[in-house]
Amino acid sequence: MKRFLSLALALTVALTGLDTSQAAPHNTKNRDFVEVASDGKGFTLNGEPYTIRGANYWQGMNLGADDCSGGDRDRLDKEMELLVKMGINNLRVMASSEGPDDQKQRMRPSLMYAPGEYNEGVFQGLDYLLDAMDRHGLTAVMTLNNYWQWSGGFAQYVAWIDKNQTAYPLPEGDQNWDTFTKYSARFYNDTEIYEEAQGMWKKHIETVITRRNTINGKIYRDDPVIMSWQLANEPQEGPDAWFEETSTFIKELAPKHLVSAGIEAKLDQFDFNRAHTPKNIDYTTCHLWVENWEIYDPSNKSSIVDAQIYADDYVHSRAQWATELNKPIIMEEFGMARDAWIKPDDEVFKYSPDTPTAHKDQYYKGIFDNIVSLAKKRQFSGSNFWAYAGLGRSTDYPNQYGMVWVADPPHEKRGWYSVYNTDTTVKVIEEYNSQLKALEEE
Ligand SMILES: *[C@@H]1O[C@H](CO)[C@@H](O)[C@H](O)[C@H]1NC(C)=O
Ligand SMILES: *[C@@H]1O[C@H](CO)[C@@H](O)[C@H](O)[C@H]1NC(C)=O
Ligand SMILES: *[C@@H]1O[C@H](CO)[C@@H](O)[C@H](O)[C@H]1NC(C)=O
């Protein structure tokens, strides 16, 4: 869920279903909504401290669709069990994806294939996912848009308006990475299309927030399984007014839920504050991508040292920024490739599930140790690692673009950042989650 810094890397790398007679509410345990603690330091649930022991699971909506709509409910159910076993209590998922299904760089089938036109099978996949999460006691961060192309996102809205369907980075589109990012930014920076683009998007926001879940009959806006609505994945340098306006719009529709911006916080404190200052942005986020930002080289055994130094500083500085705003912070994306340094010239090796993850495990543990020590002082509220692939496997590493549901979006090489159920990383995550859980119970 991240951007590439260089072109070189970019290259390698119907509201139907309202028939309530079918909707039999589950007899789930009564639970409250996740809230921000009254002193602004962290979250609470049912009056108790709540830490985010999270994973990214963007593909959940598509996996939750039935067979006819390209899903795999059996796999999703099994993965829910595995996630709970790991101590996970929160999943960051997509609650949006846009555009026609003939674009290779995107997750597909998409939820909204044309403005206001929905693939009901995919929407029911989201229903199924939320219901499964409810049964397993998890909470959801619902991502409503994307600066990047892998779910359609900003560029698709812009393309719908100016009829330019070629807004894709190379090699599939006709544009380089810089051209693409400027194109995407028009979604909120081009005054000529601003109203129309935002209007189209707000209709989607309203549709999803007011939807009735076809599996359990709950209206999304009243469902405590949803912790937060997130404006977008990694909106880059958005205008202040956009964060303000959209967070207010969402809060009015879903007053019981939290709202978040979804920025990486990779730039400076000014950028961090711009996204997080509006009063309806309830908590702050950061993402950390050491390979994409050219701090870590997975083919170079010694570069892990730089990666860890960078990560230590990053976690602490962002925690400090959040403290100054008096809002909780979640590290809601970070990942690392497998041990490519063992065979630096072997491209397939880097992405294969059989390749060890010693660096990744060490790196995850370093981040987790930092978060736990800050969480003890109530200066950090948890994380979502990137990303859970669970039982997903490909027979074709590292090829991109096929819709194989591992945890790497289709524009990226399969297996790059996926965490499989069989990885040693799972133990590292389990151990960290148990430390956070212990803090909740103190
Ligand atoms: C599509 O957008 C790109 C980048 O803004 C531009 O170069 C190209 O001319 C546009 N094509 C059309 C058909 O408008
Ligand atoms: C959007 O415009 C603002 C100025 O209003 C600018 O600071 C920002 O860099 C622009 N964002 C992008 C992604 O170009
Ligand atoms: C590997 O990483 C180390 C530490 O950053 C660096 O000093 C060294 O130059 C790198 N080696 C290569 C071949 O890039």
PDB file of N, CA and C in Angstrom, residues 1-82:
ATOM      1  N   MET A   1       0.842  -1.188   0.000  1.00  0.00           N
ATOM      2  CA  MET A   1       0.000   0.000   0.000  1.00  0.00           C
ATOM      3  C   MET A   1       0.870   1.228   0.000  1.00  0.00           C
ATOM      4  N   LYS A   2       1.856   1.182  -0.768  1.00  0.00           N
ATOM      5  CA  LYS A   2       2.861   2.228  -0.640  1.00  0.00           C
ATOM      6  C   LYS A   2       3.245   2.703  -2.022  1.00  0.00           C
ATOM      7  N   ARG A   3       3.973   3.772  -2.030  1.00  0.00           N
ATOM      8  CA  ARG A   3       4.384   4.283  -3.317  1.00  0.00           C
ATOM      9  C   ARG A   3       5.808   3.846  -3.595  1.00  0.00           C
ATOM     10  N   PHE A   4       6.197   3.974  -4.819  1.00  0.00           N
ATOM     11  CA  PHE A   4       7.584   3.746  -5.185  1.00  0.00           C
ATOM     12  C   PHE A   4       8.249   5.092  -5.312  1.00  0.00           C
ATOM     13  N   LEU A   5       9.508   5.149  -4.927  1.00  0.00           N
ATOM     14  CA  LEU A   5      10.211   6.417  -5.074  1.00  0.00           C
ATOM     15  C   LEU A   5      10.718   6.612  -6.489  1.00  0.00           C
ATOM     16  N   SER A   6      11.147   5.528  -7.092  1.00  0.00           N
ATOM     17  CA  SER A   6      11.769   5.718  -8.402  1.00  0.00           C
ATOM     18  C   SER A   6      11.027   4.964  -9.478  1.00  0.00           C
ATOM     19  N   LEU A   7      11.198   5.430 -10.674  1.00  0.00           N
ATOM     20  CA  LEU A   7      10.582   4.765 -11.811  1.00  0.00           C
ATOM     21  C   LEU A   7      11.166   3.372 -11.982  1.00  0.00           C
ATOM     22  N   ALA A   8      12.467   3.247 -11.702  1.00  0.00           N
ATOM     23  CA  ALA A   8      13.106   1.944 -11.828  1.00  0.00           C
ATOM     24  C   ALA A   8      12.392   0.934 -10.934  1.00  0.00           C
ATOM     25  N   LEU A   9      12.107   1.352  -9.735  1.00  0.00           N
ATOM     26  CA  LEU A   9      11.417   0.450  -8.814  1.00  0.00           C
ATOM     27  C   LEU A   9       9.999   0.170  -9.297  1.00  0.00           C
ATOM     28  N   ALA A  10       9.401   1.214  -9.814  1.00  0.00           N
ATOM     29  CA  ALA A  10       8.025   1.060 -10.285  1.00  0.00           C
ATOM     30  C   ALA A  10       7.965   0.018 -11.394  1.00  0.00           C
ATOM     31  N   LEU A  11       9.097  -0.004 -12.179  1.00  0.00           N
ATOM     32  CA  LEU A  11       9.112  -0.945 -13.288  1.00  0.00           C
ATOM     33  C   LEU A  11       9.337  -2.355 -12.816  1.00  0.00           C
ATOM     34  N   THR A  12      10.182  -2.494 -11.760  1.00  0.00           N
ATOM     35  CA  THR A  12      10.417  -3.860 -11.281  1.00  0.00           C
ATOM     36  C   THR A  12       9.240  -4.267 -10.412  1.00  0.00           C
ATOM     37  N   VAL A  13       9.402  -3.542 -10.068  1.00  0.00           N
ATOM     38  CA  VAL A  13       8.385  -3.968  -9.180  1.00  0.00           C
ATOM     39  C   VAL A  13       6.861  -4.119  -9.795  1.00  0.00           C
ATOM     40  N   ALA A  14     -25.416  -1.443  -6.138  1.00  0.00           N
ATOM     41  CA  ALA A  14     -26.736  -1.476  -6.399  1.00  0.00           C
ATOM     42  C   ALA A  14     -27.462  -1.725  -5.150  1.00  0.00           C
ATOM     43  N   LEU A  15     -27.019  -1.097  -4.573  1.00  0.00           N
ATOM     44  CA  LEU A  15     -27.813  -1.168  -3.334  1.00  0.00           C
ATOM     45  C   LEU A  15     -29.018  -2.110  -3.444  1.00  0.00           C
ATOM     46  N   THR A  16     -28.748  -3.327  -3.793  1.00  0.00           N
ATOM     47  CA  THR A  16     -29.827  -4.319  -3.667  1.00  0.00           C
ATOM     48  C   THR A  16     -29.557  -5.048  -2.370  1.00  0.00           C
ATOM     49  N   GLY A  17     -30.163  -6.168  -2.166  1.00  0.00           N
ATOM     50  CA  GLY A  17     -29.868  -6.945  -0.965  1.00  0.00           C
ATOM     51  C   GLY A  17     -30.477  -6.338   0.270  1.00  0.00           C
ATOM     52  N   LEU A  18     -31.478  -5.470   0.103  1.00  0.00           N
ATOM     53  CA  LEU A  18     -32.091  -4.881   1.282  1.00  0.00           C
ATOM     54  C   LEU A  18     -33.243  -5.736   1.793  1.00  0.00           C
ATOM     55  N   ASP A  19     -33.324  -6.931   1.252  1.00  0.00           N
ATOM     56  CA  ASP A  19     -34.376  -7.834   1.671  1.00  0.00           C
ATOM     57  C   ASP A  19     -34.084  -8.330   3.086  1.00  0.00           C
ATOM     58  N   THR A  20     -34.650  -7.637   4.065  1.00  0.00           N
ATOM     59  CA  THR A  20     -34.287  -7.935   5.453  1.00  0.00           C
ATOM     60  C   THR A  20     -34.831  -9.280   5.915  1.00  0.00           C
ATOM     61  N   SER A  21     -35.784  -9.843   5.159  1.00  0.00           N
ATOM     62  CA  SER A  21     -36.315 -11.137   5.580  1.00  0.00           C
ATOM     63  C   SER A  21     -35.210 -12.190   5.580  1.00  0.00           C
ATOM     64  N   GLN A  22     -34.170 -11.962   4.732  1.00  0.00           N
ATOM     65  CA  GLN A  22     -33.077 -12.945   4.674  1.00  0.00           C
ATOM     66  C   GLN A  22     -32.044 -12.698   5.768  1.00  0.00           C
ATOM     67  N   ALA A  23     -32.132 -11.522   6.365  1.00  0.00           N
ATOM     68  CA  ALA A  23     -31.046 -11.130   7.247  1.00  0.00           C
ATOM     69  C   ALA A  23     -31.338 -11.541   8.688  1.00  0.00           C
ATOM     70  N   ALA A  24     -30.738 -12.620   9.089  1.00  0.00           N
ATOM     71  CA  ALA A  24     -30.945 -13.088  10.458  1.00  0.00           C
ATOM     72  C   ALA A  24     -29.800 -12.593  11.326  1.00  0.00           C
ATOM     73  N   PRO A  25     -30.048 -11.628  12.205  1.00  0.00           N
ATOM     74  CA  PRO A  25     -28.948 -11.112  13.020  1.00  0.00           C
ATOM     75  C   PRO A  25     -28.311 -12.224  13.867  1.00  0.00           C
ATOM     76  N   HIS A  26     -26.999 -12.204  13.926  1.00  0.00           N
ATOM     77  CA  HIS A  26     -26.313 -13.178  14.767  1.00  0.00           C
ATOM     78  C   HIS A  26     -26.452 -12.796  16.221  1.00  0.00           C
ATOM     79  N   ASN A  27     -26.369 -13.771  17.031  1.00  0.00           N
ATOM     80  CA  ASN A  27     -26.465 -13.520  18.452  1.00  0.00           C
ATOM     81  C   ASN A  27     -25.076 -13.223  19.009  1.00  0.00           C
ATOM     82  N   THR A  28     -24.474 -12.153  18.509  1.00  0.00           N
ATOM     83  CA  THR A  28     -23.110 -11.842  18.946  1.00  0.00           C
ATOM     84  C   THR A  28     -23.144 -11.130  20.282  1.00  0.00           C
ATOM     85  N   LYS A  29     -22.012 -11.185  20.971  1.00  0.00           N
ATOM     86  CA  LYS A  29     -22.005 -10.555  22.286  1.00  0.00           C
ATOM     87  C   LYS A  29     -22.102  -9.035  22.118  1.00  0.00           C
ATOM     88  N   ASN A  30     -22.792  -8.467  23.022  1.00  0.00           N
ATOM     89  CA  ASN A  30     -23.036  -7.048  22.994  1.00  0.00           C
ATOM     90  C   ASN A  30     -21.712  -6.311  23.149  1.00  0.00           C
ATOM     91  N   ARG A  31     -21.425  -5.425  22.254  1.00  0.00           N
ATOM     92  CA  ARG A  31     -20.197  -4.677  22.501  1.00  0.00           C
ATOM     93  C   ARG A  31     -20.324  -3.220  22.106  1.00  0.00           C
ATOM     94  N   ASP A  32     -19.460  -2.412  22.713  1.00  0.00           N
ATOM     95  CA  ASP A  32     -19.462  -0.987  22.461  1.00  0.00           C
ATOM     96  C   ASP A  32     -18.646  -0.666  21.215  1.00  0.00           C
ATOM     97  N   PHE A  33     -18.583   0.619  20.949  1.00  0.00           N
ATOM     98  CA  PHE A  33     -17.749   1.121  19.862  1.00  0.00           C
ATOM     99  C   PHE A  33     -16.367   1.464  20.418  1.00  0.00           C
ATOM    100  N   VAL A  34     -15.351   1.312  19.599  1.00  0.00           N
ATOM    101  CA  VAL A  34     -14.015   1.737  20.017  1.00  0.00           C
ATOM    102  C   VAL A  34     -14.029   3.268  20.121  1.00  0.00           C
ATOM    103  N   GLU A  35     -13.456   3.768  21.209  1.00  0.00           N
ATOM    104  CA  GLU A  35     -13.420   5.213  21.422  1.00  0.00           C
ATOM    105  C   GLU A  35     -11.995   5.664  21.712  1.00  0.00           C
ATOM    106  N   VAL A  36     -11.773   6.969  21.584  1.00  0.00           N
ATOM    107  CA  VAL A  36     -10.502   7.539  22.025  1.00  0.00           C
ATOM    108  C   VAL A  36     -10.634   7.795  23.529  1.00  0.00           C
ATOM    109  N   ALA A  37      -9.601   7.435  24.282  1.00  0.00           N
ATOM    110  CA  ALA A  37      -9.627   7.646  25.737  1.00  0.00           C
ATOM    111  C   ALA A  37      -9.834   9.129  26.038  1.00  0.00           C
ATOM    112  N   SER A  38     -10.456   9.426  27.173  1.00  0.00           N
ATOM    113  CA  SER A  38     -10.850  10.815  27.440  1.00  0.00           C
ATOM    114  C   SER A  38      -9.645  11.757  27.535  1.00  0.00           C
ATOM    115  N   ASP A  39      -8.465  11.220  27.872  1.00  0.00           N
ATOM    116  CA  ASP A  39      -7.289  12.094  27.921  1.00  0.00           C
ATOM    117  C   ASP A  39      -6.521  12.112  26.590  1.00  0.00           C
ATOM    118  N   GLY A  40      -7.087  11.486  25.552  1.00  0.00           N
ATOM    119  CA  GLY A  40      -6.461  11.523  24.227  1.00  0.00           C
ATOM    120  C   GLY A  40      -5.300  10.551  24.043  1.00  0.00           C
ATOM    121  N   LYS A  41      -4.987   9.785  25.080  1.00  0.00           N
ATOM    122  CA  LYS A  41      -3.837   8.880  24.974  1.00  0.00           C
ATOM    123  C   LYS A  41      -4.315   7.442  24.778  1.00  0.00           C
ATOM    124  N   GLY A  42      -4.572   7.064  23.565  1.00  0.00           N
ATOM    125  CA  GLY A  42      -4.970   5.690  23.309  1.00  0.00           C
ATOM    126  C   GLY A  42      -6.468   5.492  23.166  1.00  0.00           C
ATOM    127  N   PHE A  43      -6.866   4.214  23.036  1.00  0.00           N
ATOM    128  CA  PHE A  43      -8.264   3.862  22.777  1.00  0.00           C
ATOM    129  C   PHE A  43      -8.856   3.085  23.935  1.00  0.00           C
ATOM    130  N   THR A  44     -10.181   3.068  23.972  1.00  0.00           N
ATOM    131  CA  THR A  44     -10.878   2.202  24.930  1.00  0.00           C
ATOM    132  C   THR A  44     -11.975   1.434  24.206  1.00  0.00           C
ATOM    133  N   LEU A  45     -12.295   0.273  24.756  1.00  0.00           N
ATOM    134  CA  LEU A  45     -13.429  -0.520  24.281  1.00  0.00           C
ATOM    135  C   LEU A  45     -14.098  -1.108  25.508  1.00  0.00           C
ATOM    136  N   ASN A  46     -15.394  -0.936  25.599  1.00  0.00           N
ATOM    137  CA  ASN A  46     -16.126  -1.385  26.792  1.00  0.00           C
ATOM    138  C   ASN A  46     -15.488  -0.834  28.067  1.00  0.00           C
ATOM    139  N   GLY A  47     -15.006   0.379  27.995  1.00  0.00           N
ATOM    140  CA  GLY A  47     -14.431   1.015  29.178  1.00  0.00           C
ATOM    141  C   GLY A  47     -13.025   0.565  29.544  1.00  0.00           C
ATOM    142  N   GLU A  48     -12.456  -0.364  28.779  1.00  0.00           N
ATOM    143  CA  GLU A  48     -11.110  -0.869  29.079  1.00  0.00           C
ATOM    144  C   GLU A  48     -10.126  -0.350  28.026  1.00  0.00           C
ATOM    145  N   PRO A  49      -8.841  -0.245  28.389  1.00  0.00           N
ATOM    146  CA  PRO A  49      -7.846   0.143  27.375  1.00  0.00           C
ATOM    147  C   PRO A  49      -7.874  -0.827  26.191  1.00  0.00           C
ATOM    148  N   TYR A  50      -7.698  -0.313  25.009  1.00  0.00           N
ATOM    149  CA  TYR A  50      -7.748  -1.126  23.789  1.00  0.00           C
ATOM    150  C   TYR A  50      -6.546  -0.785  22.927  1.00  0.00           C
ATOM    151  N   THR A  51      -5.687  -1.773  22.667  1.00  0.00           N
ATOM    152  CA  THR A  51      -4.567  -1.534  21.758  1.00  0.00           C
ATOM    153  C   THR A  51      -4.867  -2.184  20.411  1.00  0.00           C
ATOM    154  N   ILE A  52      -4.255  -1.662  19.371  1.00  0.00           N
ATOM    155  CA  ILE A  52      -4.494  -2.167  18.019  1.00  0.00           C
ATOM    156  C   ILE A  52      -3.461  -3.243  17.724  1.00  0.00           C
ATOM    157  N   ARG A  53      -3.914  -4.494  17.822  1.00  0.00           N
ATOM    158  CA  ARG A  53      -3.064  -5.639  17.499  1.00  0.00           C
ATOM    159  C   ARG A  53      -3.480  -6.050  16.098  1.00  0.00           C
ATOM    160  N   GLY A  54      -2.973  -5.323  15.119  1.00  0.00           N
ATOM    161  CA  GLY A  54      -3.620  -5.382  13.812  1.00  0.00           C
ATOM    162  C   GLY A  54      -2.816  -5.969  12.670  1.00  0.00           C
ATOM    163  N   ALA A  55      -3.550  -6.246  11.597  1.00  0.00           N
ATOM    164  CA  ALA A  55      -2.958  -6.674  10.328  1.00  0.00           C
ATOM    165  C   ALA A  55      -3.635  -5.908   9.205  1.00  0.00           C
ATOM    166  N   ASN A  56      -2.967  -5.801   8.079  1.00  0.00           N
ATOM    167  CA  ASN A  56      -3.623  -5.353   6.864  1.00  0.00           C
ATOM    168  C   ASN A  56      -4.181  -6.569   6.149  1.00  0.00           C
ATOM    169  N   TYR A  57      -5.396  -6.421   5.670  1.00  0.00           N
ATOM    170  CA  TYR A  57      -6.114  -7.517   5.017  1.00  0.00           C
ATOM    171  C   TYR A  57      -7.019  -6.885   3.959  1.00  0.00           C
ATOM    172  N   TRP A  58      -6.377  -6.103   3.078  1.00  0.00           N
ATOM    173  CA  TRP A  58      -7.126  -5.301   2.099  1.00  0.00           C
ATOM    174  C   TRP A  58      -7.982  -6.159   1.198  1.00  0.00           C
ATOM    175  N   GLN A  59      -7.545  -7.417   0.997  1.00  0.00           N
ATOM    176  CA  GLN A  59      -8.231  -8.310   0.065  1.00  0.00           C
ATOM    177  C   GLN A  59      -9.490  -8.936   0.655  1.00  0.00           C
ATOM    178  N   GLY A  60      -9.778  -8.641   1.949  1.00  0.00           N
ATOM    179  CA  GLY A  60     -10.882  -9.312   2.648  1.00  0.00           C
ATOM    180  C   GLY A  60     -12.229  -9.187   1.959  1.00  0.00           C
ATOM    181  N   MET A  61     -12.495  -8.007   1.405  1.00  0.00           N
ATOM    182  CA  MET A  61     -13.782  -7.783   0.730  1.00  0.00           C
ATOM    183  C   MET A  61     -13.940  -8.731  -0.460  1.00  0.00           C
ATOM    184  N   ASN A  62     -12.881  -8.897  -1.229  1.00  0.00           N
ATOM    185  CA  ASN A  62     -12.971  -9.792  -2.382  1.00  0.00           C
ATOM    186  C   ASN A  62     -12.985 -11.260  -1.974  1.00  0.00           C
ATOM    187  N   LEU A  63     -12.218 -11.597  -0.950  1.00  0.00           N
ATOM    188  CA  LEU A  63     -12.254 -12.987  -0.471  1.00  0.00           C
ATOM    189  C   LEU A  63     -13.628 -13.343   0.089  1.00  0.00           C
ATOM    190  N   GLY A  64     -14.292 -12.352   0.674  1.00  0.00           N
ATOM    191  CA  GLY A  64     -15.590 -12.591   1.302  1.00  0.00           C
ATOM    192  C   GLY A  64     -16.734 -12.751   0.314  1.00  0.00           C
ATOM    193  N   ALA A  65     -16.487 -12.416  -0.955  1.00  0.00           N
ATOM    194  CA  ALA A  65     -17.524 -12.608  -1.981  1.00  0.00           C
ATOM    195  C   ALA A  65     -17.772 -14.102  -2.166  1.00  0.00           C
ATOM    196  N   ASP A  66     -18.940 -14.457  -2.700  1.00  0.00           N
ATOM    197  CA  ASP A  66     -19.158 -15.891  -2.929  1.00  0.00           C
ATOM    198  C   ASP A  66     -18.413 -16.338  -4.189  1.00  0.00           C
ATOM    199  N   ASP A  67     -18.451 -17.633  -4.456  1.00  0.00           N
ATOM    200  CA  ASP A  67     -17.675 -18.194  -5.573  1.00  0.00           C
ATOM    201  C   ASP A  67     -17.956 -17.467  -6.882  1.00  0.00           C
ATOM    202  N   CYS A  68     -19.240 -17.157  -7.102  1.00  0.00           N
ATOM    203  CA  CYS A  68     -19.615 -16.546  -8.383  1.00  0.00           C
ATOM    204  C   CYS A  68     -19.007 -15.164  -8.546  1.00  0.00           C
ATOM    205  N   SER A  69     -18.674 -14.519  -7.439  1.00  0.00           N
ATOM    206  CA  SER A  69     -18.098 -13.176  -7.530  1.00  0.00           C
ATOM    207  C   SER A  69     -16.600 -13.182  -7.246  1.00  0.00           C
ATOM    208  N   GLY A  70     -15.985 -14.327  -7.382  1.00  0.00           N
ATOM    209  CA  GLY A  70     -14.532 -14.414  -7.291  1.00  0.00           C
ATOM    210  C   GLY A  70     -13.974 -14.550  -5.883  1.00  0.00           C
ATOM    211  N   GLY A  71     -14.819 -14.862  -4.910  1.00  0.00           N
ATOM    212  CA  GLY A  71     -14.344 -14.950  -3.535  1.00  0.00           C
ATOM    213  C   GLY A  71     -14.009 -16.367  -3.088  1.00  0.00           C
ATOM    214  N   ASP A  72     -13.681 -16.492  -1.822  1.00  0.00           N
ATOM    215  CA  ASP A  72     -13.334 -17.790  -1.246  1.00  0.00           C
ATOM    216  C   ASP A  72     -13.641 -17.731   0.255  1.00  0.00           C
ATOM    217  N   ARG A  73     -14.905 -17.934   0.571  1.00  0.00           N
ATOM    218  CA  ARG A  73     -15.348 -17.781   1.967  1.00  0.00           C
ATOM    219  C   ARG A  73     -14.746 -18.821   2.891  1.00  0.00           C
ATOM    220  N   ASP A  74     -14.521 -19.981   2.338  1.00  0.00           N
ATOM    221  CA  ASP A  74     -13.930 -21.041   3.127  1.00  0.00           C
ATOM    222  C   ASP A  74     -12.538 -20.621   3.609  1.00  0.00           C
ATOM    223  N   ARG A  75     -11.766 -20.076   2.689  1.00  0.00           N
ATOM    224  CA  ARG A  75     -10.427 -19.600   3.038  1.00  0.00           C
ATOM    225  C   ARG A  75     -10.526 -18.443   4.032  1.00  0.00           C
ATOM    226  N   LEU A  76     -11.425 -17.522   3.797  1.00  0.00           N
ATOM    227  CA  LEU A  76     -11.558 -16.380   4.697  1.00  0.00           C
ATOM    228  C   LEU A  76     -11.878 -16.861   6.122  1.00  0.00           C
ATOM    229  N   ASP A  77     -12.781 -17.813   6.236  1.00  0.00           N
ATOM    230  CA  ASP A  77     -13.137 -18.330   7.570  1.00  0.00           C
ATOM    231  C   ASP A  77     -11.920 -18.934   8.264  1.00  0.00           C
ATOM    232  N   LYS A  78     -11.157 -19.708   7.505  1.00  0.00           N
ATOM    233  CA  LYS A  78      -9.953 -20.327   8.092  1.00  0.00           C
ATOM    234  C   LYS A  78      -8.943 -19.266   8.510  1.00  0.00           C
ATOM    235  N   GLU A  79      -8.817 -18.230   7.683  1.00  0.00           N
ATOM    236  CA  GLU A  79      -7.843 -17.178   8.005  1.00  0.00           C
ATOM    237  C   GLU A  79      -8.273 -16.380   9.236  1.00  0.00           C
ATOM    238  N   MET A  80      -9.572 -16.220   9.419  1.00  0.00           N
ATOM    239  CA  MET A  80     -10.055 -15.536  10.633  1.00  0.00           C
ATOM    240  C   MET A  80      -9.583 -16.294  11.879  1.00  0.00           C
ATOM    241  N   GLU A  81      -9.705 -17.617  11.822  1.00  0.00           N
ATOM    242  CA  GLU A  81      -9.259 -18.438  12.955  1.00  0.00           C
ATOM    243  C   GLU A  81      -7.765 -18.235  13.208  1.00  0.00           C
ATOM    244  N   LEU A  82      -7.003 -18.236  12.117  1.00  0.00           N
ATOM    245  CA  LEU A  82      -5.544 -18.097  12.244  1.00  0.00           C
ATOM    246  C   LEU A  82      -5.176 -16.722  12.797  1.00  0.00           C
TER     247      LEU A  82
END
